[in-house]
């Protein structure tokens, strides 16, 4: 079973929810998260950090190198980008706050279409497609990868 972990950004104003796929890494692999506001105050290491739409996820390279063989990499080829894009440590959903945002949006749809199952289903379908397109248009890495993989 894969796990998720909530990590406040460096300024403490926002929280990213991280997903640890493949059951290899855990929160020990995460050094810091920077929201767009606090990201402006740091100079990210291009090997240890991945930037995604203004957010920065900084990983612990010692931990990543130790687990490199389990991720089918050598310690020398491990980068935060490869780990993120390989879904070993990534966002839950398309963005750092997607899980919370998605739940709120679904709740609004459920309330709006309560008692009308067909309209509820159609609204959810439309919402899901539109939100994916929105994340793609906004430039989120996971949406870009999904679009490239499935067109």
PDB file of N, CA, C and O in Angstrom, residues 27-79:
ATOM      1  N   UNK A  27       8.639   9.785   4.250  1.00  0.00           N
ATOM      2  CA  UNK A  27       8.868  11.199   4.558  1.00  0.00           C
ATOM      3  C   UNK A  27      10.333  11.534   4.854  1.00  0.00           C
ATOM      4  O   UNK A  27      10.731  12.692   4.770  1.00  0.00           O
ATOM      5  N   UNK A  28      11.164  10.547   5.179  1.00  0.00           N
ATOM      6  CA  UNK A  28      12.589  10.806   5.402  1.00  0.00           C
ATOM      7  C   UNK A  28      13.277  11.305   4.131  1.00  0.00           C
ATOM      8  O   UNK A  28      14.334  11.939   4.203  1.00  0.00           O
ATOM      9  N   UNK A  29      12.678  11.057   2.977  1.00  0.00           N
ATOM     10  CA  UNK A  29      13.263  11.500   1.712  1.00  0.00           C
ATOM     11  C   UNK A  29      12.994  12.977   1.425  1.00  0.00           C
ATOM     12  O   UNK A  29      13.587  13.544   0.516  1.00  0.00           O
ATOM     13  N   UNK A  30      12.124  13.612   2.212  1.00  0.00           N
ATOM     14  CA  UNK A  30      11.724  14.996   1.959  1.00  0.00           C
ATOM     15  C   UNK A  30      12.451  15.941   2.915  1.00  0.00           C
ATOM     16  O   UNK A  30      12.338  15.811   4.123  1.00  0.00           O
ATOM     17  N   UNK A  31      13.187  16.875   2.344  1.00  0.00           N
ATOM     18  CA  UNK A  31      13.860  17.881   3.165  1.00  0.00           C
ATOM     19  C   UNK A  31      12.960  19.076   3.421  1.00  0.00           C
ATOM     20  O   UNK A  31      12.843  19.547   4.539  1.00  0.00           O
ATOM     21  N   UNK A  32      12.345  19.605   2.349  1.00  0.00           N
ATOM     22  CA  UNK A  32      11.538  20.814   2.494  1.00  0.00           C
ATOM     23  C   UNK A  32      10.584  20.956   1.317  1.00  0.00           C
ATOM     24  O   UNK A  32      10.813  20.404   0.245  1.00  0.00           O
ATOM     25  N   UNK A  33       9.543  21.712   1.573  1.00  0.00           N
ATOM     26  CA  UNK A  33       8.588  22.114   0.530  1.00  0.00           C
ATOM     27  C   UNK A  33       8.504  23.629   0.596  1.00  0.00           C
ATOM     28  O   UNK A  33       8.439  24.207   1.683  1.00  0.00           O
ATOM     29  N   UNK A  34       8.490  24.251  -0.560  1.00  0.00           N
ATOM     30  CA  UNK A  34       8.388  25.704  -0.645  1.00  0.00           C
ATOM     31  C   UNK A  34       7.208  26.057  -1.535  1.00  0.00           C
ATOM     32  O   UNK A  34       7.164  25.657  -2.698  1.00  0.00           O
ATOM     33  N   UNK A  35       6.253  26.793  -0.981  1.00  0.00           N
ATOM     34  CA  UNK A  35       5.133  27.293  -1.784  1.00  0.00           C
ATOM     35  C   UNK A  35       5.669  28.395  -2.695  1.00  0.00           C
ATOM     36  O   UNK A  35       6.817  28.833  -2.538  1.00  0.00           O
ATOM     37  N   UNK A  36       4.890  28.874  -3.639  1.00  0.00           N
ATOM     38  CA  UNK A  36       5.402  29.909  -4.544  1.00  0.00           C
ATOM     39  C   UNK A  36       5.920  31.159  -3.824  1.00  0.00           C
ATOM     40  O   UNK A  36       6.899  31.764  -4.251  1.00  0.00           O
ATOM     41  N   UNK A  37       5.295  31.525  -2.706  1.00  0.00           N
ATOM     42  CA  UNK A  37       5.727  32.712  -1.979  1.00  0.00           C
ATOM     43  C   UNK A  37       7.094  32.505  -1.326  1.00  0.00           C
ATOM     44  O   UNK A  37       7.987  33.340  -1.436  1.00  0.00           O
ATOM     45  N   UNK A  38       7.284  31.382  -0.628  1.00  0.00           N
ATOM     46  CA  UNK A  38       8.576  31.172   0.031  1.00  0.00           C
ATOM     47  C   UNK A  38       9.618  30.617  -0.936  1.00  0.00           C
ATOM     48  O   UNK A  38      10.813  30.714  -0.666  1.00  0.00           O
ATOM     49  N   UNK A  39       9.219  30.084  -2.083  1.00  0.00           N
ATOM     50  CA  UNK A  39      10.176  29.600  -3.083  1.00  0.00           C
ATOM     51  C   UNK A  39      11.022  30.750  -3.630  1.00  0.00           C
ATOM     52  O   UNK A  39      12.168  30.542  -4.020  1.00  0.00           O
ATOM     53  N   UNK A  40      10.462  31.941  -3.632  1.00  0.00           N
ATOM     54  CA  UNK A  40      11.196  33.106  -4.135  1.00  0.00           C
ATOM     55  C   UNK A  40      12.392  33.452  -3.255  1.00  0.00           C
ATOM     56  O   UNK A  40      13.286  34.184  -3.677  1.00  0.00           O
ATOM     57  N   UNK A  41      12.440  32.885  -2.054  1.00  0.00           N
ATOM     58  CA  UNK A  41      13.526  33.210  -1.119  1.00  0.00           C
ATOM     59  C   UNK A  41      14.653  32.181  -1.132  1.00  0.00           C
ATOM     60  O   UNK A  41      15.612  32.337  -0.383  1.00  0.00           O
ATOM     61  N   UNK A  42      14.554  31.136  -1.958  1.00  0.00           N
ATOM     62  CA  UNK A  42      15.581  30.089  -1.967  1.00  0.00           C
ATOM     63  C   UNK A  42      16.167  29.919  -3.363  1.00  0.00           C
ATOM     64  O   UNK A  42      15.524  30.239  -4.369  1.00  0.00           O
ATOM     65  N   UNK A  43      17.369  29.404  -3.389  1.00  0.00           N
ATOM     66  CA  UNK A  43      18.023  29.045  -4.646  1.00  0.00           C
ATOM     67  C   UNK A  43      18.087  27.520  -4.675  1.00  0.00           C
ATOM     68  O   UNK A  43      18.939  26.915  -4.048  1.00  0.00           O
ATOM     69  N   UNK A  44      17.142  26.871  -5.388  1.00  0.00           N
ATOM     70  CA  UNK A  44      17.080  25.408  -5.333  1.00  0.00           C
ATOM     71  C   UNK A  44      18.266  24.726  -6.014  1.00  0.00           C
ATOM     72  O   UNK A  44      18.752  25.185  -7.042  1.00  0.00           O
ATOM     73  N   UNK A  45      18.713  23.643  -5.417  1.00  0.00           N
ATOM     74  CA  UNK A  45      19.740  22.791  -5.998  1.00  0.00           C
ATOM     75  C   UNK A  45      19.081  22.007  -7.126  1.00  0.00           C
ATOM     76  O   UNK A  45      18.121  21.271  -6.890  1.00  0.00           O
ATOM     77  N   UNK A  46      19.558  22.133  -8.361  1.00  0.00           N
ATOM     78  CA  UNK A  46      18.891  21.474  -9.489  1.00  0.00           C
ATOM     79  C   UNK A  46      18.892  19.940  -9.416  1.00  0.00           C
ATOM     80  O   UNK A  46      18.093  19.299 -10.076  1.00  0.00           O
ATOM     81  N   UNK A  47      19.775  19.362  -8.609  1.00  0.00           N
ATOM     82  CA  UNK A  47      19.802  17.913  -8.458  1.00  0.00           C
ATOM     83  C   UNK A  47      18.857  17.460  -7.343  1.00  0.00           C
ATOM     84  O   UNK A  47      18.159  16.469  -7.475  1.00  0.00           O
ATOM     85  N   UNK A  48      18.809  18.210  -6.253  1.00  0.00           N
ATOM     86  CA  UNK A  48      18.043  17.808  -5.070  1.00  0.00           C
ATOM     87  C   UNK A  48      16.620  18.355  -5.056  1.00  0.00           C
ATOM     88  O   UNK A  48      15.811  17.926  -4.227  1.00  0.00           O
ATOM     89  N   UNK A  49      16.299  19.279  -5.931  1.00  0.00           N
ATOM     90  CA  UNK A  49      14.984  19.917  -5.895  1.00  0.00           C
ATOM     91  C   UNK A  49      14.296  19.825  -7.251  1.00  0.00           C
ATOM     92  O   UNK A  49      14.940  19.837  -8.292  1.00  0.00           O
ATOM     93  N   UNK A  50      12.990  19.755  -7.187  1.00  0.00           N
ATOM     94  CA  UNK A  50      12.182  19.784  -8.399  1.00  0.00           C
ATOM     95  C   UNK A  50      11.242  20.977  -8.273  1.00  0.00           C
ATOM     96  O   UNK A  50      10.676  21.226  -7.212  1.00  0.00           O
ATOM     97  N   UNK A  51      11.131  21.739  -9.354  1.00  0.00           N
ATOM     98  CA  UNK A  51      10.230  22.885  -9.380  1.00  0.00           C
ATOM     99  C   UNK A  51       8.989  22.510 -10.178  1.00  0.00           C
ATOM    100  O   UNK A  51       9.084  21.873 -11.218  1.00  0.00           O
ATOM    101  N   UNK A  52       7.848  22.899  -9.647  1.00  0.00           N
ATOM    102  CA  UNK A  52       6.592  22.588 -10.322  1.00  0.00           C
ATOM    103  C   UNK A  52       5.618  23.741 -10.131  1.00  0.00           C
ATOM    104  O   UNK A  52       5.036  23.907  -9.067  1.00  0.00           O
ATOM    105  N   UNK A  53       5.491  24.544 -11.150  1.00  0.00           N
ATOM    106  CA  UNK A  53       4.502  25.616 -11.178  1.00  0.00           C
ATOM    107  C   UNK A  53       4.647  26.558  -9.978  1.00  0.00           C
ATOM    108  O   UNK A  53       3.668  26.939  -9.362  1.00  0.00           O
ATOM    109  N   UNK A  54       5.877  26.898  -9.654  1.00  0.00           N
ATOM    110  CA  UNK A  54       6.134  27.818  -8.555  1.00  0.00           C
ATOM    111  C   UNK A  54       6.454  27.142  -7.236  1.00  0.00           C
ATOM    112  O   UNK A  54       7.039  27.751  -6.350  1.00  0.00           O
ATOM    113  N   UNK A  55       6.070  25.905  -7.072  1.00  0.00           N
ATOM    114  CA  UNK A  55       6.376  25.143  -5.863  1.00  0.00           C
ATOM    115  C   UNK A  55       7.731  24.465  -6.034  1.00  0.00           C
ATOM    116  O   UNK A  55       8.109  24.104  -7.153  1.00  0.00           O
ATOM    117  N   UNK A  56       8.440  24.278  -4.930  1.00  0.00           N
ATOM    118  CA  UNK A  56       9.701  23.544  -4.947  1.00  0.00           C
ATOM    119  C   UNK A  56       9.612  22.422  -3.919  1.00  0.00           C
ATOM    120  O   UNK A  56       9.214  22.647  -2.769  1.00  0.00           O
ATOM    121  N   UNK A  57       9.991  21.243  -4.354  1.00  0.00           N
ATOM    122  CA  UNK A  57      10.093  20.086  -3.470  1.00  0.00           C
ATOM    123  C   UNK A  57      11.568  19.731  -3.387  1.00  0.00           C
ATOM    124  O   UNK A  57      12.182  19.396  -4.397  1.00  0.00           O
ATOM    125  N   UNK A  58      12.137  19.856  -2.189  1.00  0.00           N
ATOM    126  CA  UNK A  58      13.548  19.542  -1.985  1.00  0.00           C
ATOM    127  C   UNK A  58      13.650  18.178  -1.305  1.00  0.00           C
ATOM    128  O   UNK A  58      13.033  17.949  -0.261  1.00  0.00           O
ATOM    129  N   UNK A  59      14.427  17.291  -1.907  1.00  0.00           N
ATOM    130  CA  UNK A  59      14.575  15.936  -1.399  1.00  0.00           C
ATOM    131  C   UNK A  59      15.961  15.723  -0.799  1.00  0.00           C
ATOM    132  O   UNK A  59      16.900  16.452  -1.107  1.00  0.00           O
ATOM    133  N   UNK A  60      16.072  14.719   0.047  1.00  0.00           N
ATOM    134  CA  UNK A  60      17.329  14.373   0.696  1.00  0.00           C
ATOM    135  C   UNK A  60      18.101  13.424  -0.216  1.00  0.00           C
ATOM    136  O   UNK A  60      17.729  12.251  -0.361  1.00  0.00           O
ATOM    137  N   UNK A  61      19.178  13.919  -0.806  1.00  0.00           N
ATOM    138  CA  UNK A  61      19.919  13.129  -1.788  1.00  0.00           C
ATOM    139  C   UNK A  61      20.585  11.907  -1.165  1.00  0.00           C
ATOM    140  O   UNK A  61      20.733  10.888  -1.834  1.00  0.00           O
ATOM    141  N   UNK A  62      20.959  11.964   0.097  1.00  0.00           N
ATOM    142  CA  UNK A  62      21.555  10.789   0.748  1.00  0.00           C
ATOM    143  C   UNK A  62      20.537   9.654   0.813  1.00  0.00           C
ATOM    144  O   UNK A  62      20.869   8.494   0.538  1.00  0.00           O
ATOM    145  N   UNK A  63      19.311   9.982   1.155  1.00  0.00           N
ATOM    146  CA  UNK A  63      18.249   8.973   1.204  1.00  0.00           C
ATOM    147  C   UNK A  63      17.973   8.443  -0.195  1.00  0.00           C
ATOM    148  O   UNK A  63      17.870   7.228  -0.415  1.00  0.00           O
ATOM    149  N   UNK A  64      17.866   9.337  -1.161  1.00  0.00           N
ATOM    150  CA  UNK A  64      17.577   8.914  -2.534  1.00  0.00           C
ATOM    151  C   UNK A  64      18.672   8.005  -3.082  1.00  0.00           C
ATOM    152  O   UNK A  64      18.374   6.990  -3.716  1.00  0.00           O
ATOM    153  N   UNK A  65      19.908   8.360  -2.831  1.00  0.00           N
ATOM    154  CA  UNK A  65      21.013   7.519  -3.318  1.00  0.00           C
ATOM    155  C   UNK A  65      21.006   6.147  -2.648  1.00  0.00           C
ATOM    156  O   UNK A  65      21.312   5.139  -3.287  1.00  0.00           O
ATOM    157  N   UNK A  66      20.666   6.107  -1.372  1.00  0.00           N
ATOM    158  CA  UNK A  66      20.620   4.825  -0.663  1.00  0.00           C
ATOM    159  C   UNK A  66      19.561   3.895  -1.256  1.00  0.00           C
ATOM    160  O   UNK A  66      19.739   2.678  -1.277  1.00  0.00           O
ATOM    161  N   UNK A  67      18.462   4.474  -1.751  1.00  0.00           N
ATOM    162  CA  UNK A  67      17.372   3.677  -2.313  1.00  0.00           C
ATOM    163  C   UNK A  67      17.389   3.616  -3.844  1.00  0.00           C
ATOM    164  O   UNK A  67      16.481   3.053  -4.445  1.00  0.00           O
ATOM    165  N   UNK A  68      18.414   4.180  -4.449  1.00  0.00           N
ATOM    166  CA  UNK A  68      18.495   4.225  -5.916  1.00  0.00           C
ATOM    167  C   UNK A  68      18.308   2.862  -6.569  1.00  0.00           C
ATOM    168  O   UNK A  68      17.518   2.750  -7.520  1.00  0.00           O
ATOM    169  N   UNK A  69      18.988   1.805  -6.114  1.00  0.00           N
ATOM    170  CA  UNK A  69      18.793   0.509  -6.779  1.00  0.00           C
ATOM    171  C   UNK A  69      17.346   0.022  -6.754  1.00  0.00           C
ATOM    172  O   UNK A  69      16.884  -0.592  -7.720  1.00  0.00           O
ATOM    173  N   UNK A  70      16.624   0.325  -5.696  1.00  0.00           N
ATOM    174  CA  UNK A  70      15.217  -0.090  -5.624  1.00  0.00           C
ATOM    175  C   UNK A  70      14.335   0.720  -6.575  1.00  0.00           C
ATOM    176  O   UNK A  70      13.222   0.318  -6.871  1.00  0.00           O
ATOM    177  N   UNK A  71      14.863   1.869  -7.043  1.00  0.00           N
ATOM    178  CA  UNK A  71      14.140   2.692  -8.010  1.00  0.00           C
ATOM    179  C   UNK A  71      14.685   2.467  -9.420  1.00  0.00           C
ATOM    180  O   UNK A  71      14.418   3.248 -10.328  1.00  0.00           O
ATOM    181  N   UNK A  72      15.478   1.400  -9.597  1.00  0.00           N
ATOM    182  CA  UNK A  72      16.104   1.075 -10.883  1.00  0.00           C
ATOM    183  C   UNK A  72      16.993   2.188 -11.410  1.00  0.00           C
ATOM    184  O   UNK A  72      16.985   2.507 -12.607  1.00  0.00           O
ATOM    185  N   UNK A  73      17.771   2.793 -10.508  1.00  0.00           N
ATOM    186  CA  UNK A  73      18.734   3.824 -10.864  1.00  0.00           C
ATOM    187  C   UNK A  73      20.036   3.527 -10.132  1.00  0.00           C
ATOM    188  O   UNK A  73      20.034   2.834  -9.123  1.00  0.00           O
ATOM    189  N   UNK A  74      21.104   4.099 -10.648  1.00  0.00           N
ATOM    190  CA  UNK A  74      22.352   4.056  -9.898  1.00  0.00           C
ATOM    191  C   UNK A  74      22.379   5.304  -9.014  1.00  0.00           C
ATOM    192  O   UNK A  74      21.713   6.304  -9.334  1.00  0.00           O
ATOM    193  N   UNK A  75      23.140   5.274  -7.927  1.00  0.00           N
ATOM    194  CA  UNK A  75      23.210   6.466  -7.074  1.00  0.00           C
ATOM    195  C   UNK A  75      23.641   7.724  -7.823  1.00  0.00           C
ATOM    196  O   UNK A  75      23.171   8.820  -7.515  1.00  0.00           O
ATOM    197  N   UNK A  76      24.494   7.573  -8.834  1.00  0.00           N
ATOM    198  CA  UNK A  76      24.970   8.735  -9.584  1.00  0.00           C
ATOM    199  C   UNK A  76      23.915   9.341 -10.507  1.00  0.00           C
ATOM    200  O   UNK A  76      24.027  10.511 -10.878  1.00  0.00           O
ATOM    201  N   UNK A  77      22.922   8.573 -10.903  1.00  0.00           N
ATOM    202  CA  UNK A  77      21.922   9.113 -11.826  1.00  0.00           C
ATOM    203  C   UNK A  77      20.651   9.603 -11.139  1.00  0.00           C
ATOM    204  O   UNK A  77      19.768  10.148 -11.791  1.00  0.00           O
ATOM    205  N   UNK A  78      20.567   9.475  -9.836  1.00  0.00           N
ATOM    206  CA  UNK A  78      19.378   9.919  -9.100  1.00  0.00           C
ATOM    207  C   UNK A  78      19.306  11.441  -9.079  1.00  0.00           C
ATOM    208  O   UNK A  78      20.275  12.116  -8.761  1.00  0.00           O
ATOM    209  N   UNK A  79      18.142  11.961  -9.429  1.00  0.00           N
ATOM    210  CA  UNK A  79      17.841  13.389  -9.290  1.00  0.00           C
ATOM    211  C   UNK A  79      16.438  13.510  -8.719  1.00  0.00           C
ATOM    212  O   UNK A  79      15.626  12.584  -8.824  1.00  0.00           O
TER     213      UNK A  79
END
